Amino acid sequence: MAEKEITETSEAQIAVHWGEEAYYAPSVKFIAQANMTDETIYDRFSLDNFPDCFKEYADLLDWYKYWDEILDTSDAPCFKWFKGGLINVSYNCVDRHLAKNSNKTAIHFVPELEEEKVEHITYRELWVRVNEMAAVLRDFCGLKAGDRVTLHMPMVAELPVTMLACARLGIIHSQVFGGFSGSACADRIVDSASHVLITMDAYYRGGKILDHKEKADEAVKIAAKQNQKVDKVLVWQRYPGKYSAQTPMVDGRDYFVNDLLKDYYGVRVDPVKMPAEAPLFLMYTSGTTGKPKGCQHGTGGFLAYVAGTSKYVQDIHPEDVYWCMADIGWITGHSYIVYGPLAICASSVIFEGVPNYPDAGRCWRIAQDLGVNIFHTAPTAIRALRKIGPDEPAKYDYEFKHMTTVGEPIEPEVWKWYYEKVGKGKAAIVDTWWQTETGGFLCSTIPAIKPMKPGSAGPGMPGIHPIIYDDDGHEIPPGKGIAGNICIRNPWPGMFQTIWGDRDRFVTNYFARYCKDPDSKDWRDWPYLTGDAAVMAEDGYVRILGRTDDVINVSGHRLGTKELESAALVVEEVAEAAVVPIKHEIKGVEPDLYVALKPGYHASEELAKKINDALVREIGPIAKARKVWIVSDMPKTRSGKIMRRVLASISNNRDVGDTMTLANPEIVEEIKKMVKG
Ligand code: WT7
């Protein structure tokens, strides 16, 4: 069967061997309470009704002034949404909820140490803190709309407070993931030309308190060498009034926020009426090559898009407790911990720590104790939780109505564990496919309207029209079983506006490939290139294979690494799998397979063979791995993605390069020894 499909694909296409998974229907109980059950939403958001359809999302917000033009394409592909509109994000996420929900919890802050009390911050309290912080930014730092500020903060309630204080004044924030080094922070300070850095002295991770302030010193020093002077470093204290870092404060440069705030108690700062198309924040993302790209997200369009998708895809209601376990240092946290949920008056959980500290039950205890009923995380966390405590969820008394998976393709086996064990067979699951660049979801099911299909993200979101092109620019129609480069035909309000300071790179990276006419001002000529390989089924559901860079070419047949990994995960003992290409004289490349096992299982020749047999059985002889390496853990990034590039270097006997930014650099040596023999 696999043979047949392969002969039908050309070099410009990617063969796909996955079988179709069966649908899972959401429960009647879920549907009965859902925010969106009206199937006509897909008609209302059809291409015929584009771009006016997005008024529906914008109307979830309060505007000082409505827009003159819903979509301005005069500077295509730098599209401007809701042009002429005036709005403030902080007002929409905080102030407007005071009339009816002043005492509702906006943020539940869960410290990592279980003996520390959870902090429940009401909308009223959030409003007070945001105002006072805005006063510090405006009156002490002298910042104003359009200025950039770099934030390098951990997962604490002070982070959204700081972001919202910036948004209140139109200051563009650039939050750098707290786990990143001082030098990574410096690069972002330089690129955004920030004069102010906001950080925290320390935070907990894995039971240890980490000195975070030392990274600020390093960042400021490195930035200075590149001629970017940071005048002020504002330091939040993990324990207000106490300094928890070892590194000394620098006189005249470093200030404790908690000290500064004392001068601004009771100060209220009017939200600045910002143009809808003004930038709200920068989020840096690393490409495969070159320096990180500062994805510039706008104000009105971004907020409208994340508010709409939080309401209809996350299905958040006022009485729900919503927990997205991502880090606010990534786009998921910006869109779906802070801005989207708060815009629709949710109670959002912020968890400081790691999911497996102090034990495999931590997440489920938090869910039980706070009454979390909407849970949002990534396959990497799901795999890890499955690995360390496959039967743990059953021990806790919580009930999720809704769960999300995001960040990478989820293997159907892992999806089923998530559904059956974590969701206890009751929760609707959405698999949301999107990117830092896209601001919000591109493909997902709307949970009460479309059934779930394990491993598939689902159809395009309302108003998002995906299309799959082969390398020659021909459309691959749905249901062909052939993958290609997935693009979006149309712009949407959540999409980034440009790469900060580098419009050319924005155009070349994301639009040049399939653009019909570089001078065109018509959005139809500018399909957005996501860089992912995907296959669209007959029913319009999209299954992502991974980045096109992750596709390997065996004897002229392009195979998605994710597909091979999913096949390996069918084997009971396997917890994680990663496929990398290894040079082969005849085939060009051959797959090399790395797997980590669930606890209690041990490596053996038989097991390696069993796993390899699964690849052959599920995909075909072409997928047979040169070797199955059973390792104790995978090298991972700080955000939990498996570093296939490091494994590929080991397999191919190349220099692995700098591994210090990995979450677990020590594993690299161990794997090297094993592979070199
Ligand atoms: C890349 C974007 C989405 C916010 C967090 C990651 C992969 C993301 C899915 C999904 C399959 C996914 C894609 C995408 N990806 N979500 N549900 N199914 N793949 O943002 O770091 O910008 O990464 O993550 O390859 O292009 P990011």
XYZ file of C-alpha atoms and ligand atoms in Angstrom:
704
model
C 0.000 0.000 0.000
C 2.784 2.358 0.970
C 4.657 1.474 -2.224
C 1.739 2.538 -4.366
C 1.386 5.966 -2.764
C 5.080 6.633 -3.085
C 5.143 6.032 -6.817
C 2.380 8.603 -7.231
C 4.272 11.464 -5.653
C 6.776 13.580 -7.520
C 9.928 15.205 -6.108
C 7.906 18.365 -5.469
C 5.589 16.484 -3.150
C 5.751 14.552 0.076
C 4.280 11.088 0.331
C 2.141 10.364 3.367
C 1.477 6.917 4.741
C -0.606 7.675 7.763
C -3.876 5.888 8.091
C -6.891 8.054 8.867
C -7.776 8.151 12.547
C -11.392 7.770 13.643
C -13.312 10.831 14.853
C -14.098 11.441 18.510
C -17.273 13.378 19.230
C -17.431 15.989 21.985
C -19.867 15.112 24.775
C -23.456 16.320 24.784
C -22.712 18.020 28.094
C -19.881 19.991 26.542
C -21.942 21.038 23.538
C -24.827 22.159 25.715
C -22.653 24.749 27.447
C -20.347 25.800 24.599
C -19.838 29.407 23.522
C -20.026 28.579 19.835
C -22.422 25.991 18.464
C -23.574 27.800 15.354
C -22.179 26.084 12.281
C -22.972 29.074 10.093
C -19.879 30.721 11.553
C -17.942 29.044 8.733
C -20.209 30.700 6.149
C -20.055 34.053 7.861
C -16.243 33.830 7.681
C -16.060 32.497 4.107
C -13.722 34.127 1.606
C -16.737 35.888 0.070
C -17.261 37.725 3.335
C -13.590 38.544 3.842
C -12.365 40.864 5.396
C -15.617 42.278 6.869
C -16.281 39.034 8.760
C -13.636 39.975 11.319
C -15.846 42.775 12.631
C -17.452 39.976 14.640
C -14.230 39.500 16.644
C -13.502 43.221 16.908
C -16.962 43.698 18.400
C -15.938 41.618 21.396
C -13.836 44.638 22.381
C -14.512 48.214 23.517
C -13.308 50.824 21.047
C -12.828 54.541 21.681
C -13.374 55.013 17.991
C -14.369 52.532 15.324
C -12.077 52.042 12.313
C -12.434 53.777 8.940
C -11.192 50.803 6.982
C -11.235 47.187 8.160
C -8.203 46.082 6.115
C -5.698 48.411 4.529
C -3.630 46.584 1.902
C -1.849 49.623 0.465
C 1.503 48.475 1.875
C 1.018 44.743 1.135
C 2.114 42.380 2.578
C 2.338 44.649 5.639
C -1.395 44.601 6.243
C -3.116 47.016 8.595
C -6.266 45.926 10.404
C -9.028 48.203 11.703
C -7.235 51.264 10.367
C -8.243 54.521 11.973
C -9.669 52.736 15.033
C -8.635 53.797 18.530
C -8.371 51.291 21.357
C -6.421 50.441 24.509
C -5.472 46.874 25.342
C -5.041 47.408 29.070
C -8.491 49.038 29.255
C -9.992 46.049 27.447
C -8.227 43.448 29.592
C -8.769 45.154 32.931
C -10.801 48.367 33.353
C -13.854 47.329 31.445
C -14.368 44.289 33.655
C -14.612 46.339 36.860
C -18.285 47.220 36.444
C -19.492 43.644 36.717
C -16.499 41.542 37.759
C -14.410 43.681 40.041
C -14.049 40.891 42.609
C -13.574 38.032 40.204
C -10.122 36.424 40.173
C -8.177 37.534 37.122
C -4.979 35.654 37.955
C -4.334 32.690 40.202
C -0.590 32.730 40.827
C 0.679 29.298 41.876
C 4.215 29.419 43.332
C 6.352 26.394 42.722
C 6.806 25.598 46.408
C 3.671 23.910 47.630
C 4.045 25.377 51.089
C 3.670 28.883 49.627
C 0.148 30.160 49.332
C -1.581 30.596 45.992
C -2.245 34.254 45.270
C -5.681 35.136 43.883
C -5.574 38.527 42.193
C -8.962 40.065 41.487
C -9.636 42.317 38.517
C -9.809 45.251 40.915
C -6.403 44.389 42.381
C -4.962 43.854 38.920
C -6.262 47.273 37.925
C -4.578 48.899 40.936
C -1.250 47.181 40.232
C -1.311 47.942 36.510
C -2.034 51.614 37.145
C 0.763 51.973 39.666
C 3.258 50.164 37.472
C 2.212 52.341 34.530
C 2.960 55.371 36.680
C 6.466 54.015 37.354
C 7.051 53.483 33.644
C 5.738 56.894 32.654
C 6.867 59.125 35.503
C 9.998 57.422 36.785
C 11.339 55.941 33.550
C 9.991 58.631 31.221
C 8.660 56.086 28.771
C 5.971 56.876 26.225
C 3.995 55.278 23.411
C 6.216 53.666 20.781
C 9.245 53.187 23.073
C 10.520 49.637 23.459
C 11.145 47.941 26.772
C 12.751 44.536 27.225
C 11.290 42.269 29.892
C 13.196 39.234 31.086
C 10.850 37.797 33.639
C 9.893 34.402 35.025
C 6.354 33.044 35.389
C 5.014 35.344 38.079
C 1.953 37.595 38.310
C 4.228 40.641 38.022
C 4.842 39.731 34.384
C 1.283 40.328 33.115
C 1.109 43.376 35.407
C 4.167 44.779 33.633
C 2.900 43.878 30.171
C -0.477 45.480 30.820
C 1.192 48.584 32.276
C 3.168 48.907 29.034
C 0.022 48.381 26.977
C -1.765 51.066 28.979
C 0.750 53.595 27.676
C 1.363 52.150 24.206
C 4.908 51.125 25.178
C 6.034 48.158 23.067
C 7.131 45.301 25.314
C 9.522 42.581 24.296
C 9.409 39.769 26.844
C 12.354 37.391 26.610
C 11.777 33.847 27.908
C 13.100 33.756 31.489
C 15.114 30.603 30.855
C 17.167 32.333 28.168
C 20.678 33.473 28.922
C 21.862 37.018 29.502
C 23.449 36.970 26.093
C 20.201 35.973 24.330
C 18.511 38.762 26.254
C 21.237 41.182 25.123
C 20.667 40.367 21.447
C 17.013 41.252 21.863
C 17.778 44.434 23.799
C 20.060 45.532 20.975
C 17.701 44.619 18.155
C 14.753 46.404 19.763
C 16.936 49.325 20.969
C 15.570 49.145 24.519
C 16.897 51.521 27.174
C 15.020 49.898 30.012
C 15.237 46.277 31.124
C 12.698 44.852 33.564
C 13.603 41.687 35.409
C 13.160 39.834 38.711
C 15.748 38.980 41.317
C 15.039 35.252 41.518
C 12.489 32.512 40.957
C 11.924 28.841 41.664
C 12.479 26.055 39.237
C 12.704 22.364 40.095
C 12.732 23.196 43.810
C 15.709 25.551 43.629
C 15.694 29.321 43.781
C 17.652 30.643 40.810
C 19.581 33.907 40.750
C 17.995 35.645 37.787
C 19.393 39.128 38.320
C 22.887 37.981 37.278
C 21.542 37.505 33.763
C 20.479 41.150 33.683
C 24.030 42.256 34.515
C 25.386 40.090 31.742
C 22.743 41.306 29.276
C 23.449 44.966 29.988
C 27.200 44.394 29.617
C 26.911 42.579 26.301
C 24.387 45.085 24.935
C 26.743 47.942 25.825
C 29.483 46.332 23.722
C 27.065 46.545 20.810
C 26.418 50.214 21.569
C 23.037 49.759 23.157
C 23.028 51.453 26.519
C 20.528 50.315 29.107
C 19.923 53.238 31.493
C 17.639 51.545 33.945
C 17.196 48.027 35.191
C 13.977 47.576 37.141
C 14.110 44.585 39.462
C 10.954 43.000 40.817
C 11.476 41.045 44.035
C 10.234 37.471 44.310
C 9.607 38.299 47.957
C 8.790 42.036 48.129
C 11.094 43.834 50.523
C 13.733 41.119 50.402
C 16.532 40.630 47.889
C 16.843 36.999 46.819
C 19.768 37.260 44.379
C 23.500 37.186 45.080
C 24.570 39.749 42.511
C 24.763 43.313 43.865
C 22.449 46.091 42.677
C 24.230 48.695 40.564
C 23.885 52.189 41.944
C 22.097 54.641 39.645
C 21.111 51.876 37.241
C 19.243 49.209 39.181
C 16.019 49.913 41.070
C 13.696 47.703 43.068
C 10.227 48.031 41.598
C 8.671 47.455 44.996
C 10.522 50.512 46.321
C 9.555 52.682 43.369
C 5.916 51.667 43.642
C 5.725 53.221 47.112
C 5.932 56.641 45.498
C 3.012 55.878 43.220
C 0.493 54.283 45.559
C -2.986 55.343 44.560
C -1.863 56.915 41.277
C -4.181 56.195 38.356
C -2.964 56.463 34.791
C -5.445 57.069 31.973
C -5.153 54.461 29.240
C -3.692 56.014 26.083
C -6.018 55.881 23.079
C -3.837 53.929 20.686
C -4.256 53.543 16.935
C -5.454 50.009 16.212
C -2.479 49.442 13.958
C 0.181 50.574 16.504
C 2.593 47.799 17.589
C 1.695 46.173 20.924
C 4.685 43.896 21.466
C 7.643 42.129 19.901
C 8.150 38.395 20.249
C 11.477 37.086 19.058
C 11.612 33.743 17.344
C 14.665 31.978 16.030
C 14.701 30.940 12.431
C 16.827 28.078 11.181
C 19.546 30.549 10.274
C 20.549 34.061 11.191
C 19.644 36.286 14.095
C 16.302 36.021 15.900
C 13.390 37.744 14.234
C 11.358 40.265 16.222
C 7.803 39.450 15.249
C 5.878 42.703 15.588
C 2.291 42.270 16.689
C -0.317 45.004 16.440
C -2.893 46.320 18.879
C -6.500 46.135 17.673
C -6.121 43.226 15.252
C -4.129 41.096 17.668
C -6.484 41.649 20.582
C -9.589 41.041 18.470
C -8.167 37.793 17.166
C -7.040 36.388 20.518
C -10.270 37.459 22.229
C -12.378 35.738 19.559
C -10.353 32.544 19.550
C -10.173 32.397 23.371
C -13.937 32.634 23.467
C -14.796 30.170 20.710
C -11.893 27.711 20.620
C -10.809 27.748 24.270
C -14.484 28.017 25.203
C -13.750 30.154 28.269
C -16.793 31.263 30.298
C -16.861 33.600 33.300
C -17.221 30.697 35.742
C -14.372 28.620 34.309
C -10.879 28.267 35.706
C -8.483 28.239 32.800
C -4.910 26.981 32.987
C -2.506 27.305 30.118
C 0.774 25.734 31.199
C 2.912 27.497 28.562
C 5.445 30.137 29.565
C 4.452 33.761 29.022
C 7.888 34.136 27.421
C 6.464 32.386 24.360
C 3.666 33.561 22.095
C 1.264 31.002 23.577
C 1.530 32.766 26.902
C 1.057 36.232 25.417
C -1.989 35.243 23.395
C -3.559 32.575 25.564
C -2.511 33.258 29.155
C -2.558 37.025 29.188
C -4.285 38.930 26.403
C -6.983 36.600 25.050
C -8.265 35.254 28.375
C -8.138 38.601 30.196
C -9.894 40.364 27.305
C -12.861 38.053 27.896
C -12.671 38.308 31.693
C -11.337 34.835 32.431
C -9.638 33.544 35.558
C -6.216 32.521 34.292
C -3.704 30.375 36.194
C -0.015 31.277 36.198
C 2.241 28.510 37.470
C 5.800 29.374 38.399
C 7.318 25.920 38.315
C 7.936 22.793 36.329
C 5.170 20.223 35.882
C 7.070 17.356 37.531
C 8.129 19.069 40.749
C 7.972 17.778 43.415
C 6.332 14.740 41.819
C 4.282 13.445 38.919
C 0.999 14.501 40.527
C 1.691 18.234 40.825
C -0.324 19.347 37.798
C -3.316 17.288 38.769
C -3.174 18.599 42.345
C -3.206 22.163 41.053
C -6.172 21.303 38.835
C -7.977 19.705 41.764
C -7.248 22.459 44.261
C -8.131 25.393 42.015
C -11.012 23.695 40.225
C -9.309 24.072 36.865
C -11.654 22.877 34.132
C -9.830 24.076 30.995
C -6.285 22.799 30.522
C -3.856 23.869 27.821
C -0.420 22.380 27.207
C 2.006 20.973 24.645
C 2.756 17.422 23.438
C 6.208 17.589 25.014
C 4.635 18.099 28.451
C 1.971 15.491 27.735
C 4.636 12.954 26.768
C 6.678 13.803 29.857
C 3.682 13.464 32.171
C 2.751 10.197 30.514
C 6.299 8.982 30.951
C 6.610 9.806 34.641
C 3.081 9.009 35.813
C 0.858 7.282 33.286
C -1.819 6.500 35.891
C -1.387 9.580 38.046
C -4.380 11.663 36.836
C -6.892 9.098 38.118
C -5.689 9.717 41.672
C -6.962 13.292 41.691
C -10.419 14.717 41.841
C -10.610 17.243 39.026
C -12.730 17.383 35.918
C -11.628 19.019 32.691
C -14.294 20.003 30.205
C -11.757 21.121 27.622
C -8.079 20.524 26.824
C -5.667 21.946 24.277
C -2.546 20.640 22.652
C -0.209 23.065 20.915
C 3.348 23.506 19.709
C 4.144 20.421 17.663
C 2.289 17.542 16.085
C 0.919 15.125 18.657
C 1.301 11.430 18.009
C -2.123 9.729 17.995
C -1.008 7.364 20.782
C -0.130 10.295 22.989
C -3.366 12.057 22.046
C -5.322 9.010 23.202
C -3.565 8.966 26.566
C -4.328 12.675 26.958
C -7.966 12.041 26.098
C -8.504 8.925 28.186
C -6.280 9.472 31.205
C -5.918 13.232 31.616
C -9.349 14.126 30.245
C -10.879 10.983 31.783
C -12.731 10.487 28.524
C -14.865 13.577 29.191
C -12.987 16.591 27.886
C -13.166 18.000 24.383
C -9.674 18.378 22.897
C -8.523 21.053 20.473
C -5.232 20.656 18.630
C -4.331 24.219 17.768
C -1.802 24.711 15.011
C -0.240 28.152 14.713
C 3.046 30.075 15.103
C 4.732 32.961 16.864
C 4.207 34.908 13.669
C 0.495 34.215 13.423
C -0.544 35.610 16.816
C -3.374 33.107 17.198
C -4.731 29.806 15.957
C -4.643 28.948 12.249
C -6.159 25.472 12.281
C -8.193 23.885 15.013
C -11.589 22.378 15.497
C -14.262 24.543 17.082
C -14.909 22.082 19.870
C -18.724 21.940 19.898
C -19.058 22.023 16.116
C -16.375 19.747 14.677
C -15.358 16.317 15.952
C -11.790 15.626 17.060
C -9.365 13.535 15.070
C -6.219 12.398 16.922
C -3.077 13.811 15.331
C -4.905 16.317 13.122
C -5.195 19.973 14.003
C -8.494 20.282 12.165
C -9.764 22.616 9.482
C -8.796 26.256 9.034
C -10.244 28.520 11.689
C -13.195 30.667 10.598
C -11.710 33.304 8.322
C -8.423 31.401 7.886
C -8.186 29.699 4.506
C -5.335 27.203 4.256
C -4.024 25.915 0.954
C -1.305 23.341 0.290
C 1.139 23.932 -2.547
C 3.731 21.561 -3.928
C 7.261 22.816 -4.596
C 6.238 23.852 -8.115
C 3.399 26.029 -6.878
C 0.560 23.714 -7.789
C -2.241 23.312 -5.322
C -2.520 19.828 -3.802
C -6.238 19.204 -3.377
C -7.594 17.686 -0.148
C -7.808 13.921 0.137
C -4.859 13.097 -2.117
C -2.728 11.710 0.669
C 0.104 13.954 -0.478
C 1.708 16.613 1.668
C 3.169 19.936 0.666
C 3.881 23.436 1.900
C 0.942 24.767 3.821
C 0.095 28.422 3.223
C -2.763 30.717 4.201
C -4.516 32.418 1.305
C -5.576 35.509 3.186
C -4.364 37.873 5.902
C -6.089 37.826 9.325
C -6.140 40.282 12.237
C -3.786 38.311 14.513
C -0.938 38.036 12.033
C 2.325 39.847 12.715
C 2.797 43.176 10.991
C 6.437 42.829 10.039
C 9.801 41.749 11.414
C 10.996 44.578 13.614
C 13.321 46.720 11.545
C 13.545 44.246 8.676
C 10.652 44.481 6.250
C 12.695 42.783 3.493
C 13.242 39.685 5.570
C 9.517 39.645 6.370
C 8.630 39.678 2.676
C 11.304 37.189 1.581
C 10.775 34.679 4.375
C 7.031 34.539 4.455
C 5.607 35.759 1.152
C 8.089 35.747 -1.723
C 7.812 32.039 -2.462
C 4.257 31.951 -3.784
C 3.632 35.654 -4.429
C 2.152 36.176 -7.862
C 3.135 39.812 -8.269
C 5.526 41.615 -5.914
C 3.929 44.985 -6.759
C 0.422 43.842 -6.064
C -1.733 45.602 -3.480
C -4.281 42.821 -3.581
C -4.125 40.455 -0.601
C -5.054 37.562 -2.918
C -1.578 37.725 -4.422
C 0.198 37.280 -1.086
C -0.316 33.795 0.340
C 1.453 33.453 3.684
C 4.084 30.687 3.746
C 4.111 28.954 7.119
C 7.211 26.807 6.499
C 5.379 23.689 7.672
C 4.712 20.540 5.670
C 1.142 19.334 5.923
C -1.434 17.053 4.403
C -5.116 17.894 4.072
C -7.656 15.081 4.323
C -10.878 14.840 2.353
C -12.765 16.483 5.239
C -10.452 19.517 5.216
C -8.630 18.500 8.399
C -4.977 19.417 8.341
C -2.276 17.162 9.692
C 1.054 18.869 10.245
C 4.210 16.867 9.547
C 6.534 19.452 11.039
C 8.767 22.139 9.593
C 9.673 21.550 5.961
C 13.281 21.418 7.188
C 12.308 18.304 9.136
C 11.347 16.370 6.041
C 13.860 13.699 5.080
C 14.448 12.332 1.632
C 15.051 8.580 1.462
C 15.831 7.327 -2.044
C 13.971 10.281 -3.501
C 10.954 9.780 -1.282
C 10.278 12.613 1.108
C 9.111 11.367 4.476
C 7.836 13.438 7.383
C 9.917 12.713 10.472
C 6.768 13.087 12.583
C 5.153 10.260 10.729
C 8.010 7.912 11.580
C 8.002 9.085 15.175
C 4.275 8.424 15.487
C 4.877 4.897 14.245
C 7.535 4.337 16.917
C 5.162 5.576 19.596
C 2.684 2.865 18.753
C 5.059 0.534 20.615
C 3.894 0.344 24.217
C 7.322 0.876 25.822
C 8.176 4.060 23.890
C 7.701 7.463 25.537
C 9.474 9.740 23.065
C 10.923 9.332 19.603
C 13.048 11.447 17.274
C 14.059 10.664 13.734
C 17.081 12.210 12.044
C 18.541 11.694 8.596
C 21.906 10.018 8.276
C 23.951 10.061 5.085
C 23.759 6.898 3.007
C 25.730 6.186 -0.144
C 22.796 4.837 -2.064
C 19.624 6.110 -0.509
C 20.919 9.663 -0.032
C 19.789 9.527 3.543
C 18.462 6.912 5.866
C 16.478 7.487 9.051
C 18.202 7.030 12.398
C 15.769 6.624 15.257
C 16.248 7.748 18.850
C 13.755 6.671 21.495
C 13.325 7.153 25.230
C 11.305 4.601 27.198
C 8.590 4.914 29.800
C 9.749 4.194 33.374
C 10.080 0.537 34.243
C 11.186 -0.536 30.784
C 14.744 -1.413 29.815
C 16.679 -1.254 26.598
C 17.295 -4.503 24.759
C 18.079 -5.743 21.286
C 14.614 -7.303 21.061
C 12.920 -4.062 21.949
C 14.969 -2.142 19.365
C 13.898 -4.669 16.779
C 10.271 -4.478 17.838
C 10.364 -0.696 17.366
C 11.989 -0.953 13.965
C 9.423 -3.522 12.919
C 6.727 -1.040 13.869
C 8.181 1.523 11.430
C 8.158 -1.038 8.657
C 4.658 -2.187 9.542
C 3.139 1.288 9.906
C 4.886 3.024 7.028
C 6.741 0.568 4.855
C 10.211 -0.898 4.354
C 11.445 2.489 3.194
C 11.034 3.786 6.751
C 13.254 1.145 8.340
C 15.751 2.856 10.619
C 19.446 2.247 10.176
C 19.615 1.852 13.919
C 17.298 2.317 16.885
C 19.114 4.076 19.717
C 17.432 3.659 23.074
C 18.534 6.653 25.160
C 17.708 7.737 28.693
C 16.468 11.176 27.576
C 16.284 13.391 24.482
C 18.268 16.626 24.173
C 15.624 19.337 24.506
C 15.291 23.083 24.208
C 14.166 25.081 27.175
C 10.673 25.107 25.675
C 10.727 21.325 25.539
C 11.146 20.687 21.846
C 13.419 17.787 20.947
C 16.625 19.071 19.325
C 16.751 16.870 16.261
C 19.648 18.900 14.939
C 21.856 17.837 17.846
C 20.924 14.187 17.324
C 21.542 14.533 13.590
C 25.040 15.876 14.282
C 25.778 12.918 16.539
C 24.452 10.401 14.021
C 26.491 11.963 11.253
C 29.579 12.357 13.384
C 29.547 16.133 13.041
C 30.337 18.739 15.658
C 27.206 19.230 17.785
C 27.996 22.913 18.278
C 26.902 24.905 21.314
C 24.606 22.868 23.539
C 24.609 25.137 26.578
C 21.178 26.560 25.780
C 19.629 23.116 26.048
C 17.538 22.190 29.054
C 19.725 19.101 29.583
C 23.162 19.569 27.960
C 24.639 16.612 29.883
C 22.627 14.131 27.853
C 24.561 15.007 24.708
C 27.802 13.396 25.931
C 25.974 10.296 27.028
C 24.337 9.831 23.619
C 27.589 10.597 21.810
C 29.367 7.838 23.711
C 26.626 5.397 22.878
C 26.566 6.175 19.163
C 30.334 6.285 18.719
C 30.565 2.962 20.556
C 5.731 25.782 14.844
C 5.607 27.160 15.429
C 1.984 27.799 18.276
C 2.585 28.540 19.362
C 3.734 27.825 19.980
C 4.809 27.445 19.018
C 4.688 23.723 15.171
C 2.689 24.476 16.528
C 1.327 22.813 16.280
C 0.288 21.838 16.254
C 1.596 20.570 14.789
C 2.494 22.556 15.524
C 4.659 24.058 13.704
C 4.774 25.571 13.710
N 3.328 23.603 15.713
N 1.498 24.005 16.880
N -0.855 21.990 16.963
N 0.470 20.736 15.483
N 2.630 21.436 14.773
O 5.166 28.531 18.247
O 7.655 28.323 18.387
O 6.542 29.766 16.633
O 6.487 27.255 16.518
O 5.369 24.811 15.822
O 5.772 23.481 13.090
O 5.272 26.099 12.505
P 6.529 28.545 17.449
